[in-house]
Structure formats: C-alpha cells, structure tokens
Amino acid sequence: MSYTPYGRPGTLTNHVPLYHNLEIILCKPQTEKQLSPAAYFVLHFQPTQSSNASFGLTPAIMSSPALTAGKHTAILNGLTIHYTILAETPDLPPILMHPPPWGIGSDLYIPTFARFASKYTVIIPSARGNDDSERPASPAEMSTRHIVSDLEALREHLGLDRFPAVIGHSAGGVVALGYAIAHPVRVERLILLNSDLLGYKRKDASFFQDVLGYLAADPPTTDAAFRATMLKILPLYFAHPERGGPEALAKLWTRDPSLWAQVAYYSADSASPPGEAAPGDGNAKWKQVDELGNVTAATLVLTGRQDRTTGPEVSERIAAGVKGSKLVLVDECGHFSWGERPDVVWVAVDEFLAEKV
C-alpha cells in the first residue's frame, strides 16, 4: 500500500489493489474542518492551478458551426434537441457532459462545468423531454437506449469521429456508460460521477424508501410542486447538509424539473409491470451490469462514501466490471460530490483528463 499526494497539500491518496483490473483511490479529508458552505458551489467556477497543463485528449474535432459557443438545436432521431456549447476559444478538444435525463434539466450543470471552458469545448445536451427539448410521441421512448441513440446522432451532427471524453452524473452517468457500452470506439475517456447502473440490485435501498415517503405524503401533480418536493428531499443527497450545500445548489437550479420526464424516464427503463417497480431493484430492461466488459474507454468512477443515492456499492460494481478503470471514493461526500469536496473531485477529473491513454 502506497501513499502519494493527491490534490492540495496535506491530502493523501490511498491506493488499494481491490480487484485485478481496478485501481481504487480512497480520498481522505484534508482536515476535520471542511470548506465553508459558501465555497461548496463556488469553487467549481474557478480554474485549477494546472489550467495551463497540456491536454491528454486526442484531437477529434472538426471545424463546425455546430461546435461554436452558445445555445444550439439539432434534429436527432426526429426530435428537436437542444444543447449548449461552452468554449472560451475555438477548436478546443471536445468533452461531453450528460445531465440526468429524469427532468432535472441542464441549468444546474452548465455553470458547474463552465470551469472546463478555458481548456475544452464542453457539450451539454438537454435530453429528449428535458428543458426545451422535444418530447417523444410515447413515454416508452424515454428509455436510456433511446437517449443513447440521440447521443450517437448528436456526435454525427457535430462532425466528430468520437468523443475524447464523456462525463455523466447520476442518471446522466447511466447514459454516458450506456453510450460507452453501445459505441465503445466512439469514447476515448469515460468519467462517471456518482453514477447509477441499470440492472444492479442495491443492497441498501433505504434512500429510495425515504424519498417515497416524501412523495407519498404529498404527491406532486405539477412541475412546480415537483420542484418543491425535490427541495425538501435535497438534504438527503448531502453528507453534511448543515454546511449549506442544499441551499447553494437550489440557487443554481433555477428551472422547474419536468414531472412528465421523471415518470416517463424511470418507467421506460423498468422491466417491472406498471406500478410494481421498486427503485434500486435491478429489474431493468437494459442490464448494463452484464455488459460492463464492452467498455474500452479509459474510465474514472467517482462517488462519495456518504452518497446514499448511488453510493460506493454501485461504483464498486461498475469499476469491477470495466477493465482498467480507476475508482475514487471520497470521504465526507454525498451525491453532489463536486459541491461538498471540490478539492478532491476536480483534481481527480483534471488529472484524469490530462493523462495519456
């Protein structure tokens, strides 16, 4: 077992040979006193000290108006899909960040991942049925497979032969992982932040039981009511909600989520009869858990040790199945990992993007 500096001075990285094909990194807090609440969702706007480091990404970009900074639309699989490009200068290496497609939208993720715009062309799509992107004719067409198909159509629209890096958070990680499974030659690097995994049965489903309790007490029937319910639930996503993380995140999340997308997305992926699905039961139409060996991209899997939503057991299973992957488990950290531990999360992501593959 070796200890090497990771992140800021004083942070230790513990490398443990957990699986034959996996490097696991256990990130400990620098001190018992964490960053101030105001810093949680502010630091992600700031470039790291290594911002002038050379890229590890292989160029895969062609000059295209579709890759200029700003808001764009494209017809993908017959639907009008919106996407945002963040880039401070032209012709930077492209990376794609996919938000969760259950209706949360992209407005939370655009300012968060703007920190990469000085070094990369950041592509952030709004999935079908999310934000202003068009809904499919049937809720059954909100499945992860359909959204992965949209992502492949977006790649073709952008004129890229592959994505040098694909990033996904939470259910957005399911999409990113699904894309790397279905189109392995199109992904050079895969970064899964607090990702879920279709087909994996949770050992601990207590988080979902708590959430269902909130929903049963006052079932939302409108997008505004859904937002109000989610704001009540938000502290459950944090290791230390008392430090101000939920309030800081709520300020960035300016748009009502889509209740339609939430119901449609999770129903479309479930293999259970209507009304019988249980969150975390692993009964999914797409058993990603059985196809992890298809991923050929260099892969970083990161989650918080105190993430009750998509915690260590999920990330450990992903990393165990993806050959050569790197697993980072972050102490004192919940589901919005970059908010509670930006000192560890952004350093891990920056270093992974800079590595040669």
Coordinates of C-alpha atoms in Angstrom, one line a residue:
M1 CA 0.0 0.0 0.0
S2 CA 1.4 3.3 -1.0
Y3 CA 0.5 6.9 -0.1
T4 CA 1.0 9.7 -2.6
P5 CA -0.1 13.4 -2.7
Y6 CA -3.4 13.9 -4.3
G7 CA -5.0 17.3 -4.7
R8 CA -4.0 20.1 -2.3
P9 CA -1.1 19.8 0.1
G10 CA -1.9 17.5 3.0
T11 CA -4.3 15.3 1.1
L12 CA -3.3 11.7 0.9
T13 CA -4.3 9.2 -1.7
N14 CA -4.5 5.6 -0.6
H15 CA -4.0 3.1 -3.5
V16 CA -5.5 -0.3 -2.7
P17 CA -5.4 -3.3 -5.1
L18 CA -9.1 -4.2 -4.7
Y19 CA -9.5 -6.0 -8.0
H20 CA -7.1 -7.3 -10.6
N21 CA -8.3 -4.7 -13.2
L22 CA -9.0 -1.8 -10.9
E23 CA -7.1 0.9 -9.1
I24 CA -9.0 2.2 -6.1
I25 CA -8.2 5.6 -4.6
L26 CA -9.6 6.4 -1.1
C27 CA -9.6 10.2 -0.7
K28 CA -9.5 11.4 2.9
P29 CA -10.4 14.9 4.1
Q30 CA -7.5 17.3 4.4
T31 CA -8.7 18.4 7.8
E32 CA -11.7 17.7 10.0
K33 CA -12.9 21.2 9.2
Q34 CA -14.2 21.2 5.6
L35 CA -14.6 24.1 3.2
S36 CA -17.1 26.8 4.2
P37 CA -20.7 26.4 2.9
A38 CA -20.2 29.4 0.5
A39 CA -17.3 27.6 -1.1
Y40 CA -19.2 24.4 -2.0
F41 CA -20.7 25.5 -5.2
V42 CA -18.4 28.4 -5.9
L43 CA -15.1 26.7 -6.4
H44 CA -16.3 24.9 -9.4
F45 CA -16.3 28.2 -11.3
Q46 CA -12.5 28.6 -10.7
P47 CA -9.9 27.1 -13.0
T48 CA -7.4 24.8 -11.2
Q49 CA -3.7 25.7 -10.8
S50 CA -3.0 23.2 -13.5
S51 CA -5.1 25.0 -16.1
N52 CA -2.1 25.5 -18.4
A53 CA -1.2 21.8 -18.4
S54 CA -1.2 20.1 -21.8
F55 CA -4.2 18.0 -22.7
G56 CA -4.2 14.3 -22.6
L57 CA -7.1 14.2 -25.1
T58 CA -6.6 13.0 -28.6
P59 CA -7.9 15.7 -31.1
A60 CA -11.2 14.6 -32.6
I61 CA -12.7 17.9 -33.6
M62 CA -13.6 19.3 -37.0
S63 CA -14.4 22.9 -37.6
S64 CA -18.2 23.2 -37.5
P65 CA -20.7 26.0 -36.7
A66 CA -22.5 23.3 -34.5
L67 CA -19.5 23.5 -32.1
T68 CA -19.4 27.2 -31.5
A69 CA -20.1 28.6 -28.1
G70 CA -23.8 29.2 -27.4
K71 CA -27.2 27.5 -27.5
H72 CA -28.0 25.2 -30.4
T73 CA -30.7 22.9 -31.7
A74 CA -30.5 19.8 -33.8
I75 CA -33.0 17.3 -35.2
L76 CA -31.9 14.0 -33.7
N77 CA -33.9 10.8 -34.4
G78 CA -36.8 13.0 -35.5
L79 CA -36.9 15.2 -32.3
T80 CA -35.7 18.8 -31.8
I81 CA -33.0 18.5 -29.2
H82 CA -31.3 21.5 -27.5
Y83 CA -27.7 21.5 -26.5
T84 CA -25.3 24.1 -25.1
I85 CA -21.6 24.6 -26.1
L86 CA -19.2 26.2 -23.6
A87 CA -15.8 27.3 -25.0
E88 CA -13.7 30.4 -24.5
T89 CA -11.7 29.9 -27.7
P90 CA -12.4 27.9 -30.9
D91 CA -11.1 24.4 -31.7
L92 CA -10.5 23.3 -28.1
P93 CA -10.8 19.5 -27.5
P94 CA -14.4 18.5 -27.1
I95 CA -15.8 16.8 -24.0
L96 CA -19.4 15.9 -23.5
M97 CA -21.2 16.2 -20.2
H98 CA -24.6 14.5 -19.9
P99 CA -27.0 15.6 -17.2
P100 CA -29.5 13.2 -15.7
P101 CA -32.5 12.8 -18.1
W102 CA -35.2 12.4 -15.5
G103 CA -36.3 16.0 -15.8
I104 CA -33.8 18.0 -13.7
G105 CA -32.6 19.7 -16.8
S106 CA -29.2 21.2 -17.7
D107 CA -29.2 24.6 -15.9
L108 CA -27.5 23.2 -12.8
Y109 CA -24.8 21.6 -14.9
I110 CA -24.0 24.5 -17.3
P111 CA -22.5 26.8 -14.6
T112 CA -20.9 23.9 -12.9
F113 CA -19.0 22.6 -15.9
A114 CA -18.2 26.0 -17.3
R115 CA -15.0 25.7 -15.3
F116 CA -13.7 23.5 -18.2
A117 CA -14.4 26.0 -21.0
S118 CA -10.9 27.5 -20.9
K119 CA -9.4 24.2 -21.9
Y120 CA -12.2 22.3 -23.6
T121 CA -15.2 22.6 -25.8
V122 CA -17.9 21.5 -23.4
I123 CA -21.0 20.0 -24.9
I124 CA -24.1 19.7 -22.6
P125 CA -27.2 18.3 -24.2
S126 CA -30.7 18.6 -22.8
A127 CA -32.1 15.1 -23.2
R128 CA -35.4 14.4 -25.0
G129 CA -38.3 15.6 -22.9
N130 CA -36.0 17.8 -20.7
D131 CA -35.8 21.6 -20.7
D132 CA -36.9 22.7 -24.2
S133 CA -36.0 19.5 -26.0
E134 CA -39.0 17.8 -27.7
R135 CA -40.9 15.0 -26.0
P136 CA -41.1 11.7 -27.9
A137 CA -44.6 10.6 -29.0
S138 CA -44.6 7.9 -26.4
P139 CA -43.3 7.9 -22.8
A140 CA -41.8 4.4 -23.7
E141 CA -39.3 6.3 -25.9
M142 CA -37.7 8.0 -22.9
S143 CA -35.5 5.0 -22.2
T144 CA -31.8 5.1 -21.7
R145 CA -31.3 3.2 -25.0
H146 CA -33.3 6.0 -26.8
I147 CA -31.2 8.7 -25.2
V148 CA -28.0 6.9 -26.1
S149 CA -29.2 6.8 -29.7
D150 CA -29.7 10.5 -29.5
L151 CA -26.2 10.9 -28.3
E152 CA -24.8 9.0 -31.2
A153 CA -26.9 11.1 -33.6
L154 CA -25.5 14.2 -31.8
R155 CA -22.0 13.0 -32.4
E156 CA -22.7 12.7 -36.1
H157 CA -24.4 16.1 -36.2
L158 CA -21.3 17.7 -34.6
G159 CA -19.0 16.1 -37.1
L160 CA -16.9 14.2 -34.6
D161 CA -15.4 10.8 -35.2
R162 CA -15.5 10.2 -31.4
F163 CA -15.9 11.9 -28.1
P164 CA -12.4 12.4 -26.5
A165 CA -14.3 12.4 -23.1
V166 CA -17.8 11.7 -22.0
I167 CA -18.9 12.7 -18.5
G168 CA -22.1 11.8 -16.7
H169 CA -23.5 12.5 -13.3
S170 CA -26.1 10.3 -11.5
A171 CA -28.6 9.0 -14.1
G172 CA -26.6 11.0 -16.6
G173 CA -23.8 8.5 -15.8
V174 CA -26.2 5.8 -16.9
V175 CA -26.5 7.5 -20.3
A176 CA -22.7 8.0 -20.5
L177 CA -22.0 4.4 -19.5
G178 CA -24.7 3.2 -21.9
Y179 CA -23.1 5.1 -24.7
A180 CA -19.6 3.6 -23.9
I181 CA -21.2 0.2 -23.9
A182 CA -23.1 0.6 -27.1
H183 CA -20.5 2.6 -29.0
P184 CA -17.1 1.7 -27.5
V185 CA -15.0 3.0 -30.3
R186 CA -16.6 6.4 -30.0
V187 CA -15.4 7.1 -26.5
E188 CA -11.8 7.7 -25.5
R189 CA -12.4 8.6 -21.9
L190 CA -15.4 7.9 -19.6
I191 CA -16.0 9.8 -16.4
L192 CA -18.8 8.6 -14.1
L193 CA -19.6 10.9 -11.2
N194 CA -21.9 9.3 -8.6
S195 CA -23.4 7.1 -11.4
D196 CA -26.2 4.7 -11.3
L197 CA -26.1 1.3 -13.0
L198 CA -29.0 -0.4 -14.8
G199 CA -29.6 -3.9 -13.8
Y200 CA -27.8 -3.7 -10.5
K201 CA -29.8 -4.6 -7.4
R202 CA -29.0 -2.5 -4.4
K203 CA -28.0 -4.0 -1.1
D204 CA -29.1 -0.7 0.5
A205 CA -32.3 0.9 -0.8
S206 CA -33.1 3.0 2.3
F207 CA -32.6 6.2 0.4
F208 CA -35.4 5.4 -2.0
Q209 CA -37.7 4.4 0.9
D210 CA -37.1 7.8 2.4
V211 CA -37.8 9.6 -0.9
L212 CA -41.0 7.5 -1.5
G213 CA -42.2 8.6 2.0
Y214 CA -41.9 12.3 0.9
L215 CA -43.7 11.6 -2.3
A216 CA -46.5 9.6 -0.7
A217 CA -47.1 12.3 1.9
D218 CA -47.8 14.9 -0.8
P219 CA -47.7 13.6 -4.4
P220 CA -46.8 16.3 -6.8
T221 CA -49.0 16.9 -9.8
T222 CA -47.3 19.9 -11.4
D223 CA -43.7 20.7 -12.2
A224 CA -43.7 23.5 -9.6
A225 CA -45.0 21.1 -6.9
F226 CA -42.3 18.5 -8.1
R227 CA -39.6 21.2 -7.6
A228 CA -41.0 22.0 -4.1
T229 CA -40.9 18.3 -3.2
M230 CA -37.3 17.9 -4.5
L231 CA -36.1 20.9 -2.5
K232 CA -37.5 19.2 0.7
I233 CA -35.7 16.0 -0.3
L234 CA -32.4 17.7 -1.3
P235 CA -30.7 17.4 2.1
L236 CA -30.8 13.6 1.7
Y237 CA -28.3 14.0 -1.2
F238 CA -25.6 15.5 1.0
A239 CA -23.2 14.1 3.6
H240 CA -23.4 17.3 5.5
P241 CA -26.5 19.3 4.5
E242 CA -26.0 21.5 7.5
R243 CA -23.0 23.1 5.8
G244 CA -25.2 24.9 3.2
G245 CA -24.9 22.6 0.2
P246 CA -28.6 22.2 -0.5
E247 CA -29.2 26.0 -0.4
A248 CA -26.3 26.7 -2.7
L249 CA -27.5 24.1 -5.2
A250 CA -31.0 25.3 -5.1
K251 CA -29.8 28.8 -6.2
L252 CA -28.2 27.2 -9.3
W253 CA -31.2 25.1 -10.1
T254 CA -33.4 27.9 -11.4
R255 CA -35.8 25.9 -13.6
D256 CA -38.7 23.7 -12.6
P257 CA -38.0 20.0 -13.2
S258 CA -40.2 18.0 -15.6
L259 CA -42.6 15.7 -13.7
W260 CA -43.5 14.1 -17.0
A261 CA -39.9 13.3 -17.8
Q262 CA -39.3 11.8 -14.3
V263 CA -42.2 9.4 -14.6
A264 CA -41.5 8.6 -18.3
Y265 CA -37.8 8.0 -17.9
Y266 CA -37.9 5.6 -15.0
S267 CA -41.0 3.8 -16.3
A268 CA -39.3 3.3 -19.7
D269 CA -36.2 1.7 -18.2
S270 CA -38.1 -0.6 -15.8
A271 CA -38.9 -4.2 -16.7
S272 CA -41.5 -4.4 -14.0
P273 CA -45.2 -4.2 -14.7
P274 CA -46.7 -0.7 -14.2
G275 CA -47.0 0.2 -10.5
E276 CA -44.8 -2.7 -9.4
A277 CA -41.3 -1.3 -9.9
A278 CA -39.2 -0.7 -6.9
P279 CA -36.3 1.8 -7.1
G280 CA -32.9 0.0 -6.9
D281 CA -34.5 -3.4 -7.6
G282 CA -32.2 -4.0 -10.6
N283 CA -35.2 -5.0 -12.7
A284 CA -34.2 -3.0 -15.8
K285 CA -34.8 -3.7 -19.5
W286 CA -31.2 -2.9 -20.2
K287 CA -28.9 -5.0 -18.0
Q288 CA -25.9 -2.7 -18.2
V289 CA -24.4 -4.6 -15.3
D290 CA -23.9 -7.6 -17.6
E291 CA -22.3 -5.5 -20.4
L292 CA -19.6 -3.6 -18.5
G293 CA -16.9 -5.6 -20.3
N294 CA -17.9 -3.9 -23.5
V295 CA -16.4 -0.6 -22.3
T296 CA -13.0 0.0 -23.8
A297 CA -12.6 3.7 -22.8
A298 CA -10.2 4.7 -20.0
T299 CA -12.7 5.1 -17.2
L300 CA -12.8 7.1 -14.0
V301 CA -15.6 6.1 -11.5
L302 CA -16.0 8.5 -8.6
T303 CA -18.6 8.7 -5.8
G304 CA -18.9 9.9 -2.2
R305 CA -18.6 7.5 0.6
Q306 CA -21.8 9.0 2.1
D307 CA -23.7 9.1 -1.1
R308 CA -27.0 7.3 -0.3
T309 CA -28.4 7.7 -3.8
T310 CA -25.7 6.0 -5.9
G311 CA -23.2 5.1 -3.3
P312 CA -20.0 3.1 -3.1
E313 CA -21.6 -0.3 -3.8
V314 CA -22.8 0.9 -7.2
S315 CA -19.5 2.5 -8.2
E316 CA -17.5 -0.5 -7.0
R317 CA -19.6 -2.8 -9.2
I318 CA -19.1 -0.6 -12.2
A319 CA -15.3 -0.4 -11.6
A320 CA -15.0 -4.1 -11.0
G321 CA -16.6 -4.7 -14.4
V322 CA -14.8 -2.1 -16.5
K323 CA -11.2 -3.3 -17.2
G324 CA -8.5 -1.0 -16.1
S325 CA -10.9 1.5 -14.5
K326 CA -10.0 3.8 -11.7
L327 CA -12.3 4.1 -8.7
V328 CA -12.2 7.1 -6.4
L329 CA -14.2 7.0 -3.1
V330 CA -14.4 10.4 -1.5
D331 CA -14.8 10.8 2.3
E332 CA -17.3 13.3 3.8
C333 CA -19.1 13.5 0.5
G334 CA -22.6 12.8 -0.8
H335 CA -24.3 12.7 -4.2
F336 CA -23.3 16.1 -5.5
S337 CA -19.6 15.3 -5.0
W338 CA -18.1 18.4 -6.6
G339 CA -20.2 20.6 -4.2
E340 CA -19.0 19.0 -1.0
R341 CA -15.5 18.1 -2.0
P342 CA -14.4 20.2 -4.9
D343 CA -10.8 20.0 -3.6
V344 CA -10.7 16.3 -4.4
V345 CA -13.3 15.9 -7.2
W346 CA -12.0 18.5 -9.6
V347 CA -8.4 17.5 -9.1
A348 CA -9.3 13.9 -9.9
V349 CA -11.1 14.9 -13.0
D350 CA -8.5 17.3 -14.2
E351 CA -5.7 14.8 -13.7
F352 CA -7.7 12.0 -15.5
L353 CA -8.3 14.2 -18.5
A354 CA -4.7 15.2 -18.7
E355 CA -3.4 11.6 -18.6
K356 CA -2.2 10.0 -21.8
V357 CA -4.2 6.9 -23.0

